[in-house]
Short mmCIF file of C-alpha atoms in Angstrom, two decimals:
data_model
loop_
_atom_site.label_atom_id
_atom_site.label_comp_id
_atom_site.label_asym_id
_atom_site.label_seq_id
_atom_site.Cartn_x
_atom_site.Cartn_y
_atom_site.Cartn_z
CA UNK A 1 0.96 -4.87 -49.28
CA UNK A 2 1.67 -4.44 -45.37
CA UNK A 3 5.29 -4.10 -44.23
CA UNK A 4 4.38 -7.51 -42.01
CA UNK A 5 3.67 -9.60 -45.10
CA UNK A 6 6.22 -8.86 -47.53
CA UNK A 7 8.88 -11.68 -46.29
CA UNK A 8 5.48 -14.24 -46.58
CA UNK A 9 4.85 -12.68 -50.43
CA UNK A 10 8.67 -12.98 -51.21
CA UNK A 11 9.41 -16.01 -50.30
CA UNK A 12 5.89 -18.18 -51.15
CA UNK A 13 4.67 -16.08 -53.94
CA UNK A 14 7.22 -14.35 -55.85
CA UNK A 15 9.75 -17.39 -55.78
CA UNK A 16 7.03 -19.69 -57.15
CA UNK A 17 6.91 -17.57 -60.13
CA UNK A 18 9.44 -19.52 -61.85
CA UNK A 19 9.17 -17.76 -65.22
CA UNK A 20 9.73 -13.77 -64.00
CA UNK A 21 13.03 -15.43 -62.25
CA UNK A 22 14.08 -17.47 -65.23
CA UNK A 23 13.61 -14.88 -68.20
CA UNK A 24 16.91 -13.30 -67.36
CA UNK A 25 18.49 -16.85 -68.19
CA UNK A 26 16.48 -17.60 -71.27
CA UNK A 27 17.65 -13.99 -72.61
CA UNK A 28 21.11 -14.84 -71.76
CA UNK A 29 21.78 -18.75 -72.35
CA UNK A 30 20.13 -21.22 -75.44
CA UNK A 31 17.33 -22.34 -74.38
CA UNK A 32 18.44 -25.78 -75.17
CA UNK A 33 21.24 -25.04 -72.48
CA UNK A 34 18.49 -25.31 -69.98
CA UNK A 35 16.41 -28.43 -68.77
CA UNK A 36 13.24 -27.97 -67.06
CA UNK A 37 13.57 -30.63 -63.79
CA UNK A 38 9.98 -31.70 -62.78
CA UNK A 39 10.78 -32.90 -59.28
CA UNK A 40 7.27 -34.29 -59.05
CA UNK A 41 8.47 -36.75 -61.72
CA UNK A 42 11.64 -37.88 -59.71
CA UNK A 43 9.30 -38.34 -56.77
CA UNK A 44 7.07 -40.79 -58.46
CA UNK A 45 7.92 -44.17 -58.52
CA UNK A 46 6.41 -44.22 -62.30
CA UNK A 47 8.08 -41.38 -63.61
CA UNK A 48 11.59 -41.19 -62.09
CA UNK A 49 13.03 -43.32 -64.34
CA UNK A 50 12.17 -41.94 -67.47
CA UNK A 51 12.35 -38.83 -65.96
CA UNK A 52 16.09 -39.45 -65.03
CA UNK A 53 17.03 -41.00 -68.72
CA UNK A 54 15.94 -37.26 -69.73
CA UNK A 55 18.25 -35.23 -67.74
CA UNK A 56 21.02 -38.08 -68.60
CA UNK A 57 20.04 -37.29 -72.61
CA UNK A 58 19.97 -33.71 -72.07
CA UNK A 59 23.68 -34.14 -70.45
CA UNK A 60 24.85 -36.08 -73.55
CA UNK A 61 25.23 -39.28 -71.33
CA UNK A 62 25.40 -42.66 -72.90
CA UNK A 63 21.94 -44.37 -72.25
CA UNK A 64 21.05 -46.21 -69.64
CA UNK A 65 18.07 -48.28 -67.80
CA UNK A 66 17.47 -46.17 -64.50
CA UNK A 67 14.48 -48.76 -63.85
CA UNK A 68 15.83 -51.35 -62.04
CA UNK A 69 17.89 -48.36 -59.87
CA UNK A 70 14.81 -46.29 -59.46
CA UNK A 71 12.55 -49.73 -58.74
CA UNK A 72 14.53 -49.69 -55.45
CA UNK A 73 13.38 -46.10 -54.08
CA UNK A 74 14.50 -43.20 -53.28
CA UNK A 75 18.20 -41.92 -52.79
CA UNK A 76 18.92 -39.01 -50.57
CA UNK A 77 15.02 -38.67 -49.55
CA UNK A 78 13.42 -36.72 -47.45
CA UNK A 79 16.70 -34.59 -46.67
CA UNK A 80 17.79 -37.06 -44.31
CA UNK A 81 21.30 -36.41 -45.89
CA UNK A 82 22.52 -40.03 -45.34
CA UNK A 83 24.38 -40.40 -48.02
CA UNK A 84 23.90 -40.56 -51.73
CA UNK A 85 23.68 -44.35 -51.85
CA UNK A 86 21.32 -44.42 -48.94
CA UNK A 87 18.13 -45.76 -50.77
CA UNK A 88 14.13 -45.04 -48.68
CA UNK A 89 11.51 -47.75 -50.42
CA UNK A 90 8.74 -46.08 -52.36
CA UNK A 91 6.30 -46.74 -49.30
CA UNK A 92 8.13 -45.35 -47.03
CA UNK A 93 9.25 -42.02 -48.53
CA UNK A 94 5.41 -41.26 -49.87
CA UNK A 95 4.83 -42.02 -45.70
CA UNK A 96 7.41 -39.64 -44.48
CA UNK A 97 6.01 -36.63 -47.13
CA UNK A 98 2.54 -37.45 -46.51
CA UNK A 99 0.77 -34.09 -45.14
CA UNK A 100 -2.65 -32.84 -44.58
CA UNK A 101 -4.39 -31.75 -47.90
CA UNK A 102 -4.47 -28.16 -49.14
CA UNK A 103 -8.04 -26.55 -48.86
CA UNK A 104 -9.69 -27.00 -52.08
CA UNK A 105 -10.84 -23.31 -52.51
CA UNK A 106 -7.24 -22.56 -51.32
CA UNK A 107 -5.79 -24.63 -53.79
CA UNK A 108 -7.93 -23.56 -56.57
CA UNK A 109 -7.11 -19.68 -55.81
CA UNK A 110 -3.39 -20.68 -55.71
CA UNK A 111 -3.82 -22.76 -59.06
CA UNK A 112 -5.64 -19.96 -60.55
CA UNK A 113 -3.61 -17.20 -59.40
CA UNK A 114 -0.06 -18.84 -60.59
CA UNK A 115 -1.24 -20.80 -63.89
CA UNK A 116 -0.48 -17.14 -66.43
CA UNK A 117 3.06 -17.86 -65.06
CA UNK A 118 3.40 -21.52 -65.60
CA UNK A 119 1.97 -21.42 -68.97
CA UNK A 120 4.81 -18.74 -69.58
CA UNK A 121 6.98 -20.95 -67.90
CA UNK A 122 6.25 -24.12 -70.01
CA UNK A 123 6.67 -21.84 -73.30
CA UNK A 124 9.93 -21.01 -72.15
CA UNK A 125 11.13 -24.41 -71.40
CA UNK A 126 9.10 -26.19 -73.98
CA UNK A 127 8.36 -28.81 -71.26
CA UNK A 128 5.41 -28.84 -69.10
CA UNK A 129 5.29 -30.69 -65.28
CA UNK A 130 2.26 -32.41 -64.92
CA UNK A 131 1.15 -32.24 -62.04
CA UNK A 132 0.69 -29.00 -62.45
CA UNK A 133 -2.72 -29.23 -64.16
CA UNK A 134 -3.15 -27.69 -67.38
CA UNK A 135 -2.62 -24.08 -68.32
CA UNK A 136 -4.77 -21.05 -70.03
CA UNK A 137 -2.58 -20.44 -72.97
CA UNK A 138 -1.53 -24.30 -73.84
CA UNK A 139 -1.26 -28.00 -72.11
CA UNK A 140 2.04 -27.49 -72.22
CA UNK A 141 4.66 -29.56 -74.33
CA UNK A 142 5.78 -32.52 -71.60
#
């Protein structure tokens, strides 16, 4: 790889490649020690809320309805850091991430080149994110 491109490979590539950088943690800690955060799930309007009553079970919290919290937005989107109360409607946060598609062929290289780790990575973590299209070696167990 040249010199010029190895900050680019570090820091898109190799830190995308979740399960090389979490092995080390699943060799050290139980596994059921460690939660597997989709945060495509707290992002979506539909899936936040169950989403969030997972991480709360995982904590040992007492149950609770996120819904009606969720239903309201967003907290703390879009990094605007205004506060942790500060809530940003559905609409509006899907306007402020909105960007310009990913090449399809680009995509599909990206998707293909990275899916060997994700499948390792849902093995590991027994929990699979969605969005992240299915894997050779398993769907995953979301």
């Amino acid at each position: 790889m040249p010199r010029a491109n190895q900050h680019l490979w570090r820091q898109l590539v190799g830190r995308s490649l979740y399960a090389a950088n979490l092995e080390w943690w699943y060799a050290v800690h139980d596994a059921a020690d460690i939660l597997l955060i989709c945060s495509e799930d707290l992002g979506d309007a539909g899936r936040a809320a169950a989403e969030m009553a997972r991480v709360a079970g995982h904590l040992g919290l007492d149950a609770f309805d996120f819904g009606p919290v969720v239903g309201k937005g967003k907290y703390n989107a879009g990094a605007q850091h205004r506060g942790y109360g500060a809530v940003t409607p559905w609409a509006d946060a899907a306007a402020r991430s909105a960007r310009k598609p990913m090449d399809p062929a680009a995509r599909r290289a990206v998707a293909n080149f990275t899916a060997p780790f994700n499948a390792r990575l849902f093995d590991l973590a027994g929990h699979a994110c969605a969005e992240w299209g299915r894997t050779p070696g398993g769907e995953g167990r979301g």
